[in-house]
CSV table of C-alpha atoms and ligand atoms in Angstrom, one decimal:
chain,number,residue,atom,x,y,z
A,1,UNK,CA,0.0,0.0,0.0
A,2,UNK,CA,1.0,3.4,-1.3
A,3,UNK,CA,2.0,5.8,1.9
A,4,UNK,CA,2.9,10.0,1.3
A,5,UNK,CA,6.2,11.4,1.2
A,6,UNK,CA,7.2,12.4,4.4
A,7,UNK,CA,8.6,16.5,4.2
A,8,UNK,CA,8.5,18.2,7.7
A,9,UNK,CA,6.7,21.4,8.5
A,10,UNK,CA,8.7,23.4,11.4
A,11,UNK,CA,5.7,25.3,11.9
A,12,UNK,CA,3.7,21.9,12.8
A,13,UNK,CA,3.8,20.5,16.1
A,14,UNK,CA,5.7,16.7,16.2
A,15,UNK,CA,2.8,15.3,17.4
A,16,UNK,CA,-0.6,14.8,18.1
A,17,UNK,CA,-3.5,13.2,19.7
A,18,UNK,CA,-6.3,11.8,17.7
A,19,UNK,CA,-9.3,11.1,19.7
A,20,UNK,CA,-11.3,8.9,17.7
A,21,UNK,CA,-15.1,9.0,17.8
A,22,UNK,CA,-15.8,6.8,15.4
A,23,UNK,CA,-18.1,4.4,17.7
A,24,UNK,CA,-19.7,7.0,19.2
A,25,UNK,CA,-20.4,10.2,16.5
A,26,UNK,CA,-20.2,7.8,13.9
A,27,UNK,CA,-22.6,5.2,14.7
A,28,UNK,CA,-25.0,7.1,16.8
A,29,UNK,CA,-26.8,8.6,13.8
A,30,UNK,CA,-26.6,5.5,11.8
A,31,UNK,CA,-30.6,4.2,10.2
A,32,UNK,CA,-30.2,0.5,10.9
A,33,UNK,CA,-29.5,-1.0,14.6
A,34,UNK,CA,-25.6,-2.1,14.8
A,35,UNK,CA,-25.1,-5.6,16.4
A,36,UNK,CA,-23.4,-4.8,19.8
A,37,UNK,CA,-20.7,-7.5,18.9
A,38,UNK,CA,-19.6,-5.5,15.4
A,39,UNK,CA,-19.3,-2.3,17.6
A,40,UNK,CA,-17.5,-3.7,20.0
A,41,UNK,CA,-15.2,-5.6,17.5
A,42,UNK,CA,-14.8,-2.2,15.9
A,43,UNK,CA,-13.1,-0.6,19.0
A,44,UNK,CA,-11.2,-3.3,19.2
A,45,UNK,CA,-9.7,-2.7,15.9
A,46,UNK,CA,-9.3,0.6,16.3
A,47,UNK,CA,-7.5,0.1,19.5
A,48,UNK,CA,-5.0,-2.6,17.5
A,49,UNK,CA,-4.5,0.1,14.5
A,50,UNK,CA,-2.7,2.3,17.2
A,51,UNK,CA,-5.2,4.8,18.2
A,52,UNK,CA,-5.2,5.8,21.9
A,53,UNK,CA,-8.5,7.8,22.9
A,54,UNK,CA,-11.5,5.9,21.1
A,55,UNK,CA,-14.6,7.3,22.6
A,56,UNK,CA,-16.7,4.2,22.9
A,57,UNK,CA,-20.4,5.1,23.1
A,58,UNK,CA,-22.7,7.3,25.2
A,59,UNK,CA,-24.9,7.3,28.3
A,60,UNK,CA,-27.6,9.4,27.2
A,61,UNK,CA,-31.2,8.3,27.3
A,62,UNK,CA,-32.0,5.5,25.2
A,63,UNK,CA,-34.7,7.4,23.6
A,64,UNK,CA,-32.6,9.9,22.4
A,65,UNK,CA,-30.2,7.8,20.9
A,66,UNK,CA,-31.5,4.5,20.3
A,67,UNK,CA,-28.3,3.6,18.1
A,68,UNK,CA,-26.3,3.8,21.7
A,69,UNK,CA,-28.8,2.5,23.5
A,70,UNK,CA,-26.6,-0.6,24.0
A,71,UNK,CA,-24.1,1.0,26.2
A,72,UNK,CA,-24.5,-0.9,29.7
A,73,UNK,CA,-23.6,-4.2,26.9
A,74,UNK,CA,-21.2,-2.9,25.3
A,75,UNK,CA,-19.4,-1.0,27.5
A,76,UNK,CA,-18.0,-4.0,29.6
A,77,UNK,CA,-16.4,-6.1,26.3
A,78,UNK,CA,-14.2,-3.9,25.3
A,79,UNK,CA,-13.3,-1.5,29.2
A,80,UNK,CA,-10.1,-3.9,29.8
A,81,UNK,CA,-8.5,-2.7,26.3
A,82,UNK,CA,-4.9,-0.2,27.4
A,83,UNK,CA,-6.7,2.9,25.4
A,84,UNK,CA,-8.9,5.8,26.9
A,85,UNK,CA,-12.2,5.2,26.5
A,86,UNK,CA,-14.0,8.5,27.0
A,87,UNK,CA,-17.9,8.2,27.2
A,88,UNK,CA,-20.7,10.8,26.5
A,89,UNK,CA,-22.7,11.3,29.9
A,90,UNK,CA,-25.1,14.7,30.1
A,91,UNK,CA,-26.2,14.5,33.3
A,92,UNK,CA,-25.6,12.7,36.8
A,93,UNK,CA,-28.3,9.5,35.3
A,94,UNK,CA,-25.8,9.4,32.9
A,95,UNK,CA,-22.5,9.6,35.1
A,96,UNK,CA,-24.2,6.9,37.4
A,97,UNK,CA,-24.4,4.7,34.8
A,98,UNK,CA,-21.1,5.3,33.4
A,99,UNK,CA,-19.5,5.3,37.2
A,100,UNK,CA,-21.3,1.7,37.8
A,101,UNK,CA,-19.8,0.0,35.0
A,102,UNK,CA,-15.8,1.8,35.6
A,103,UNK,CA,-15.8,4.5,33.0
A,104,UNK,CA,-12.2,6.2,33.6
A,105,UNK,CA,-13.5,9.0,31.2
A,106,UNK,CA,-16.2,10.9,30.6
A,107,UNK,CA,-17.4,14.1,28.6
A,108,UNK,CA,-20.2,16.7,28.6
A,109,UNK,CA,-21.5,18.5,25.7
A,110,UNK,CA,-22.8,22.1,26.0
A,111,UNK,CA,-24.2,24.4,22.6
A,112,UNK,CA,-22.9,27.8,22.1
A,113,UNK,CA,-26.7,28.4,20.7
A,114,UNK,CA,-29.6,28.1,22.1
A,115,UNK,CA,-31.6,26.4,19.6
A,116,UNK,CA,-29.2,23.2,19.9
A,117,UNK,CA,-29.4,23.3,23.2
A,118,UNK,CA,-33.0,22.9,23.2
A,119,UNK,CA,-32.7,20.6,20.0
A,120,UNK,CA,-30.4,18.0,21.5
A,121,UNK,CA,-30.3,18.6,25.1
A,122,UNK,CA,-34.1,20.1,25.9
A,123,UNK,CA,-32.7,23.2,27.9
A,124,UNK,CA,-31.6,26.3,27.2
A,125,UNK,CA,-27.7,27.2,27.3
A,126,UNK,CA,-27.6,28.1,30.7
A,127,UNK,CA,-29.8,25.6,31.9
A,128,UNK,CA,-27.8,23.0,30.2
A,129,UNK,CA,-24.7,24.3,32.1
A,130,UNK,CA,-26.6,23.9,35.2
A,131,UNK,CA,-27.1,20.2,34.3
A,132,UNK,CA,-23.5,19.7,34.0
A,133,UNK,CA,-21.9,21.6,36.7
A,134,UNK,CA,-22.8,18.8,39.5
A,135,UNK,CA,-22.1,16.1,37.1
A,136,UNK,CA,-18.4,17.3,36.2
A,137,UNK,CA,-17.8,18.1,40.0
A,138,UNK,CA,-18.7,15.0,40.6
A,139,UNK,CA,-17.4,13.2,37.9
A,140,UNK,CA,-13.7,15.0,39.0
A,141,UNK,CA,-14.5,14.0,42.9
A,142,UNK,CA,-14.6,9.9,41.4
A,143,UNK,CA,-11.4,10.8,40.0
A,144,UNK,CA,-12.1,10.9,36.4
A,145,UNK,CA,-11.2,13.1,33.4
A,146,UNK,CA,-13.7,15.3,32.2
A,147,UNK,CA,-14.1,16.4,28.3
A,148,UNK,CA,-16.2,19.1,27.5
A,149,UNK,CA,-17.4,19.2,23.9
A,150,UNK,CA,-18.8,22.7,22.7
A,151,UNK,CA,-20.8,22.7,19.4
A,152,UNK,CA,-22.2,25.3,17.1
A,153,UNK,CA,-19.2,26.8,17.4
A,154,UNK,CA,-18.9,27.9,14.0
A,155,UNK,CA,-22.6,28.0,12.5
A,156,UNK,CA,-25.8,26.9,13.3
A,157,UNK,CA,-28.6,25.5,11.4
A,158,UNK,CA,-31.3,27.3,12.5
A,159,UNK,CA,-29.0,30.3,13.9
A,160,UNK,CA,-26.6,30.9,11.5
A,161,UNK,CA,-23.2,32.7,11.7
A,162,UNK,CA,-22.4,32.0,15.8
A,163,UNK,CA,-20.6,35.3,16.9
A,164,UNK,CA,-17.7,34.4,18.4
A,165,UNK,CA,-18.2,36.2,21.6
A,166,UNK,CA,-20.9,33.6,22.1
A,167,UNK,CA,-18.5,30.5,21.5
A,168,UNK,CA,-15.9,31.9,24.3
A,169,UNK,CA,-18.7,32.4,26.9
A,170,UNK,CA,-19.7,28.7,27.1
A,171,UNK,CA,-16.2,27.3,26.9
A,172,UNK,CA,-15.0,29.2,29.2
A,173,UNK,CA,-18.0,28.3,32.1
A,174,UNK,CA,-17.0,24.9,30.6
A,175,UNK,CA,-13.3,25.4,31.8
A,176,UNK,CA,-14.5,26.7,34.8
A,177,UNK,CA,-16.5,24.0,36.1
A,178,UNK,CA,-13.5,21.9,35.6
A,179,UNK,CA,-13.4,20.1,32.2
A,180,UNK,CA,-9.9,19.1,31.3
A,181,UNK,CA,-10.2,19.6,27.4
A,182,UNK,CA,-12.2,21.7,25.8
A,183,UNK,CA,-13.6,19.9,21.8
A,184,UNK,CA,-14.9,23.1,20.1
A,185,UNK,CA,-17.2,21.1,17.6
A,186,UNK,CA,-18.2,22.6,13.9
A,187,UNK,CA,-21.7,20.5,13.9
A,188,UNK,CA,-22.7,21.5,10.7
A,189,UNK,CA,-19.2,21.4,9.1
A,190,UNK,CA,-19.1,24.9,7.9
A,191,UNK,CA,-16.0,26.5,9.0
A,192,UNK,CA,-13.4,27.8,7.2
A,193,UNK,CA,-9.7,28.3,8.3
A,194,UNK,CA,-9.5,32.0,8.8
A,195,UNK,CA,-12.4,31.4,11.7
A,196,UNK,CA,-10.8,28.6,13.0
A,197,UNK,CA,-7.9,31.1,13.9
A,198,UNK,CA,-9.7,33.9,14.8
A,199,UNK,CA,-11.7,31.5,17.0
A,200,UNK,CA,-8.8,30.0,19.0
A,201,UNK,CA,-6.8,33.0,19.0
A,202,UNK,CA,-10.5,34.8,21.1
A,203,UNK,CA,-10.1,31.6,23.5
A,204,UNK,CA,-6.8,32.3,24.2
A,205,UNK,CA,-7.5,35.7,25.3
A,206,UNK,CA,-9.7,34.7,27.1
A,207,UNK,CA,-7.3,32.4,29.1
A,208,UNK,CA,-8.2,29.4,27.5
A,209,UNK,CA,-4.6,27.8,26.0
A,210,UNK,CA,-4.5,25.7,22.8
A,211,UNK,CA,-3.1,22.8,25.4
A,212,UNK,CA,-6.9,22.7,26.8
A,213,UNK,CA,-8.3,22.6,23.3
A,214,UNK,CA,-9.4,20.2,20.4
A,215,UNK,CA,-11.1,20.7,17.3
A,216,UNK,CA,-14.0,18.2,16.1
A,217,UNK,CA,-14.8,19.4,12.5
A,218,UNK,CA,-17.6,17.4,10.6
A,219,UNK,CA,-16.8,17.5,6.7
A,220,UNK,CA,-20.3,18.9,5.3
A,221,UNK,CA,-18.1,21.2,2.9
A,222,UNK,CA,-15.1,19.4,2.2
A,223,UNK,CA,-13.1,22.0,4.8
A,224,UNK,CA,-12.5,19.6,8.0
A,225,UNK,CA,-8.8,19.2,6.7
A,226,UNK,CA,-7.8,22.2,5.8
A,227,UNK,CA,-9.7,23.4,9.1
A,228,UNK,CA,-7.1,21.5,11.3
A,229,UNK,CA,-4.5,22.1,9.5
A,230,UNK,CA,-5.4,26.1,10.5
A,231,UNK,CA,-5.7,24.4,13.7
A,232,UNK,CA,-2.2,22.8,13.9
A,233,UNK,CA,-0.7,26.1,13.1
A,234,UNK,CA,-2.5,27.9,15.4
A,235,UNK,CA,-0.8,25.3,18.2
A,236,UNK,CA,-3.9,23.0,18.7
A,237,UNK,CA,-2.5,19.3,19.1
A,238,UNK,CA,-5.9,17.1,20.2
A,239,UNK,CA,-8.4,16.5,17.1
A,240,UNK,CA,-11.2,14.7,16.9
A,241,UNK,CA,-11.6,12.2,13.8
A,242,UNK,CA,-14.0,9.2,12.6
A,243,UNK,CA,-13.0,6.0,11.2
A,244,UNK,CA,-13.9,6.0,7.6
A,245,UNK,CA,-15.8,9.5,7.8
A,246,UNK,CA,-18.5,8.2,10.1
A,247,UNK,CA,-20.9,10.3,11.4
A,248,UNK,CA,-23.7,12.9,12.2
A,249,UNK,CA,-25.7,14.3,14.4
A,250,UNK,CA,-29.3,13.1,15.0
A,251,UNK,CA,-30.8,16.1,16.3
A,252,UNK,CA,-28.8,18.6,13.6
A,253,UNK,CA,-30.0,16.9,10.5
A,254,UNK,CA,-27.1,19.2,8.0
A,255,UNK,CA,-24.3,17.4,10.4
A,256,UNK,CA,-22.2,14.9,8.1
A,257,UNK,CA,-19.9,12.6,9.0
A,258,UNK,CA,-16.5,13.6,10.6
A,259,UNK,CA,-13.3,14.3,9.2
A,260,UNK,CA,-12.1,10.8,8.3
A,261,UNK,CA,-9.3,9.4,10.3
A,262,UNK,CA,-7.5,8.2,7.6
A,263,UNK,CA,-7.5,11.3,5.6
A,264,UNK,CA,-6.2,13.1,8.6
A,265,UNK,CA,-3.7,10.3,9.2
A,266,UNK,CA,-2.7,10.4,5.5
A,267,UNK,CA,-1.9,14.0,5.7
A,268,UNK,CA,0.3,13.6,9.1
A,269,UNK,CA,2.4,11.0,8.0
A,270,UNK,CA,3.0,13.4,4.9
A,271,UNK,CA,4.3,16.0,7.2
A,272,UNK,CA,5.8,14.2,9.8
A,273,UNK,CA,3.8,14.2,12.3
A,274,UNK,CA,3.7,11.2,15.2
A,275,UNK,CA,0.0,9.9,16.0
A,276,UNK,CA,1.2,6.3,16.4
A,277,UNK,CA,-1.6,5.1,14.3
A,278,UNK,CA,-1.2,2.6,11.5
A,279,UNK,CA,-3.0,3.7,8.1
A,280,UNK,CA,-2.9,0.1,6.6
A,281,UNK,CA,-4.3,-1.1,9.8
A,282,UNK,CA,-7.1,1.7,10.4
A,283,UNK,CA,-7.8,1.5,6.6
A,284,UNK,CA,-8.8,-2.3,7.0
A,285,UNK,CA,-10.7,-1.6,9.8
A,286,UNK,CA,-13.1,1.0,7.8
A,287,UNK,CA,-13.4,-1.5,5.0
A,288,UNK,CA,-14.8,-4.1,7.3
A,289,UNK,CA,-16.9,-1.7,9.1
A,290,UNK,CA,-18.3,-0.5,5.6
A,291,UNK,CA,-19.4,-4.2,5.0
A,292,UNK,CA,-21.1,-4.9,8.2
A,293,UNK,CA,-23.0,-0.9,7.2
A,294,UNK,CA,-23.5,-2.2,3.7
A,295,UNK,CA,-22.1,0.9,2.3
A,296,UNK,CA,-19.1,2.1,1.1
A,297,UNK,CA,-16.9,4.6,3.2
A,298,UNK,CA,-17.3,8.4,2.5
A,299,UNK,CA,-13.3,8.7,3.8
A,300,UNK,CA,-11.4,9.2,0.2
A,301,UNK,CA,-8.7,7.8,1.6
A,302,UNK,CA,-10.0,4.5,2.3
A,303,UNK,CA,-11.4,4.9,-1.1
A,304,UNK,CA,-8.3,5.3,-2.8
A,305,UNK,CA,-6.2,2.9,-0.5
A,306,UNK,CA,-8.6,0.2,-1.0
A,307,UNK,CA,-9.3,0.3,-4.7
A,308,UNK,CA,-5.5,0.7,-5.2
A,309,UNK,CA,-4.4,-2.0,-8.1
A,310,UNK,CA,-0.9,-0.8,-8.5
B,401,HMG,P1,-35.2,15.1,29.1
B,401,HMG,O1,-36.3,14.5,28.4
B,401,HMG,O2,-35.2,16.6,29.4
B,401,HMG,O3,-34.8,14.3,30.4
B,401,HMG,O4,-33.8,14.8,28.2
B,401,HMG,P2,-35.2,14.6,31.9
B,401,HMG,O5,-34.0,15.2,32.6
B,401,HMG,O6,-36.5,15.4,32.0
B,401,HMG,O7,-35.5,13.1,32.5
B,401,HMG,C1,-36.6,12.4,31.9
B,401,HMG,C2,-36.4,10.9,32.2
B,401,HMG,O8,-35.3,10.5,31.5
B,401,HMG,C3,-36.2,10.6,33.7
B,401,HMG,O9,-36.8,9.3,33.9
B,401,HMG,C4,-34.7,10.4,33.8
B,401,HMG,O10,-34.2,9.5,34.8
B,401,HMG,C5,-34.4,9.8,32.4
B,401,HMG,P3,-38.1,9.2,34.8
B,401,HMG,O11,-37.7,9.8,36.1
B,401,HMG,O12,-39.1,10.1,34.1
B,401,HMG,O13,-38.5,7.8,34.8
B,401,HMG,N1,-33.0,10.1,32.0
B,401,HMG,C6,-32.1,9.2,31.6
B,401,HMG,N2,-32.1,7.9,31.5
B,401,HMG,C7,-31.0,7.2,31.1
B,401,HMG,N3,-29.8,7.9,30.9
B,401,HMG,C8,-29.7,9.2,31.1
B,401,HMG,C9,-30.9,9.9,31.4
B,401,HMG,N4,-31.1,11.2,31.7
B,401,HMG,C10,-32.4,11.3,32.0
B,401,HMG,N5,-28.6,9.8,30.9
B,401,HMG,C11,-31.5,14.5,28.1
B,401,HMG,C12,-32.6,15.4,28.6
B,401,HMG,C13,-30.2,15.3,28.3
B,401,HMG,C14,-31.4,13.3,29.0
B,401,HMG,C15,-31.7,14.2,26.6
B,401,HMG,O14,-31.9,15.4,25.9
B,401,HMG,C16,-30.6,13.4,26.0
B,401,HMG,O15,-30.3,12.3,26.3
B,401,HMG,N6,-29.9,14.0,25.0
B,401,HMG,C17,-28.7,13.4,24.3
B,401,HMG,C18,-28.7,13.8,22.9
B,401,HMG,C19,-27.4,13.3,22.2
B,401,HMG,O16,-26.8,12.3,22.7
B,401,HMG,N7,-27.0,13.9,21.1
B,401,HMG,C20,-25.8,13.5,20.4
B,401,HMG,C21,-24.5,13.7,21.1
B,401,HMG,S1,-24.0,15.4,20.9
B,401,HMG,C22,-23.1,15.5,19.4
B,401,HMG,O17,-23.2,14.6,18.7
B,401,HMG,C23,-22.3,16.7,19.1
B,401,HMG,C24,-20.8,16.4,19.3
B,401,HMG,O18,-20.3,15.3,18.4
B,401,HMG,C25,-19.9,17.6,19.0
B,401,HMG,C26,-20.3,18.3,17.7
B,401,HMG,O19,-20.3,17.7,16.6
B,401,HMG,O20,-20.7,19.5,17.8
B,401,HMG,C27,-20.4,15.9,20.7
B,402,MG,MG1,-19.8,15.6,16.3
C-alpha cells in the first residue's frame, strides 16, 4: 500500500493526539441497529491500529439515541483494552451509569446556541450548564477526566453565523467547572480556516490555551482538513476524527460525517507528524466496518487505498 512522502513542516507540532469518535459520533446517527458485537469488535480494531482515545459510546437516554442504547452491553467487552475510552454522559443519570460499569473518562457537551441546546439537550444554554456543573464536579471528585465538547461553534442550522463572543462564553464556564479539554465542535461542518484562527486566538485571550483545546470538525463542505491544518498552526494538538468519515448528528439533521481518520492520518504522516496510528491497519478496519454498514466509506482515503491496483 502506497504511503505520502514524508517532508516536515517546522511550523507543525511533532505530534498529536487523535481522539477517535468513530463508535460513538459515527454510529449514533446510523438508520439501521448495529449488532453490539460488530461495535465492539470495531473498538477493538481501532484500538490494534494504534489509536489511543476511542470514545466508545454514550450514556444518554436511550430514547434519544436509540443507536447507543446498548451502552450498559457494550461497554463492559471492550473496558479492559490499554486505550482511553471516554464516554458521552449529560447528566448525573448518565454519570451513574457510566461510574457503575468503571468509566475512567467521561465528557459533557454544552451548545454555544440556544436552539441546539433545546434541540439536543431540551434546555436552554444556561440551563444545560446547570445540568453539568454537579455532574463534572462529581465526575472529577470519582477521579475521572472530564471532556467538555462545545458545538455550534462555527454556524448553526437554525441560527446561523455563531458570533464568536458567544462560543468563548460557554467554553469558558465549561473550563471553569473543571473540564480538562475543551472539543470546540463545527456540527454543521461549515467552518473555514480563517475562523478557526480567529476563534482560537478569542479563547486564548480569554485564558483558554491551545493545550486545553481540540477541534472536532464534521466535513459537510469538504473543509475539516484544511480546518485543522489552521488548527495545527495555530498550536492545537488534540483533534477529533471518525473512522472511515463516520458520522452525524441526529438532532442537527445538516451534520455529516466527521473528518475521516484516515484522511487526517494520511496528511500527518505526509508531514511528519507522530500519532502512532497505522494507516494500513485503520484502513482495514473501515473497510470491514463498511461491510457490516452495507455501504461504502465516505473517507477518500480508504477509497483510494482500497481500490488501489498498483
Ligand atoms: P429530558 O427528556 O429533558 O430528560 O432529556 P429529563 O432530565 O427530564 O429526564 C426524563 C427521564 O429520563 C427521567 O426518567 C430520567 O431519569 C431519564 P423518569 O424519572 O421520568 O423515569 N434520564 C435518563 N435515562 C438514562 N440515561 C440518562 C438519562 N437522563 C435522564 N442519561 C437529556 C434530557 C439530556 C437526557 C436528553 O436530551 C438526551 O439524552 N440528549 C442526548 C442527545 C445526544 O446524545 N446527542 C448526540 C450527542 S451530541 C453530538 O453529537 C455533538 C458532538 O459530536 C460535538 C459536535 O459535533 O458538535 C459531541
Ligand atoms: Mg460531532
Amino acid at each position: 500500500m502506497s504511503l505520502p512522502m514524508t517532508v516536515r513542516d517546522p511550523a507543525l507540532p511533532g505530534r498529536v493526539r487523535i481522539h477517535e469518535v468513530g463508535a460513538r459520533d459515527g454510529l449514533q446517527n446510523e438508520k439501521t441497529a448495529v449488532p453490539t458485537e460488530v461495535k465492539a469488535e470495531f473498538v477493538r480494531r481501532l484500538a490494534a491500529a494504534g489509536l489511543t482515545t476511542i470514545e466508545a459510546t454514550s450514556f444518554v437516554h436511550p430514547k434519544w439515541v436509540p443507536q447507543l442504547a446498548d451502552a450498559e452491553e457494550l461497554f463492559p467487552r471492550v473496558r479492559d483494552l490499554p486505550v482511553r475510552l471516554p464516554v458521552l454522559v449529560p447528566n448525573e443519570r448518565g454519570l451513574d451509569r457510566a461510574l457503575a460499569l468503571g468509566a475512567r473518562e467521561v465528557a459533557v457537551f454544552a451548545s454555544a446556541t440556544e436552539s441546539f441546546a433545546k434541540a439536543n439537550l431540551n434546555r436552554t444554554v444556561d440551563e444545560a450548564l446547570a445540568m453539568f456543573a454537579p455532574t463534572v464536579t462529581r465526575a472529577i471528585e470519582a477521579g475521572l477526566k472530564v471532556r467538555g465538547y462545545l458545538s455550534m461553534c462555527f454556524g448553526d442550522p437554525w441560527e446561523g453565523a455563531v458570533p464568536v463572543e458567544q462560543v468563548v462564553r460557554v467554553t469558558k464556564a465549561l473550563a471553569d467547572m473543571g473540564c480538562d479539554e475543551l472539543s470546540l465542535g463545527d456540527t454543521i461542518g461549515v467552518a473555514t480556516p480563517g475562523h478557526v484562527g480567529a476563534l482560537l486566538t478569542a479563547l486564548n485571550e480569554a485564558g483558554v490555551p491551545d493545550s486545553r483545546l481540540a477541534v472536532h470538525f464534521h466535513d459537510t463542505y469538504g473543509q475539516a482538513l484544511s480546518n485543522t491544518l489552521a488548527a495545527l498552526r495555530h498550536g492545537v494538538t488534540t483533534v477529533d476524527a471518525s473512522a472511515g468519515g463516520l458520522g452525524g448528528c441526529p438532532y442537527a439533521k445538516s451534520a455529516t460525517g466527521n473528518l475521516a481518520t484516515e484522511d487526517l492520518v494520511w496528511m500527518l504522516d505526509g508531514l511528519g507528524i507522530e500519532t502512532g496510528v497505522d494507516l494500513t491497519a485503520l484502513t482495514a478496519t473501515s473497510v470491514w466496518m463498511a461491510d457490516q454498514l452495507g455501504r461504502p466509506s465516505p473517507s477518500r482515503t480508504v477509497r483510494a487505498l482500497s481500490h488501489k491496483e498498483s
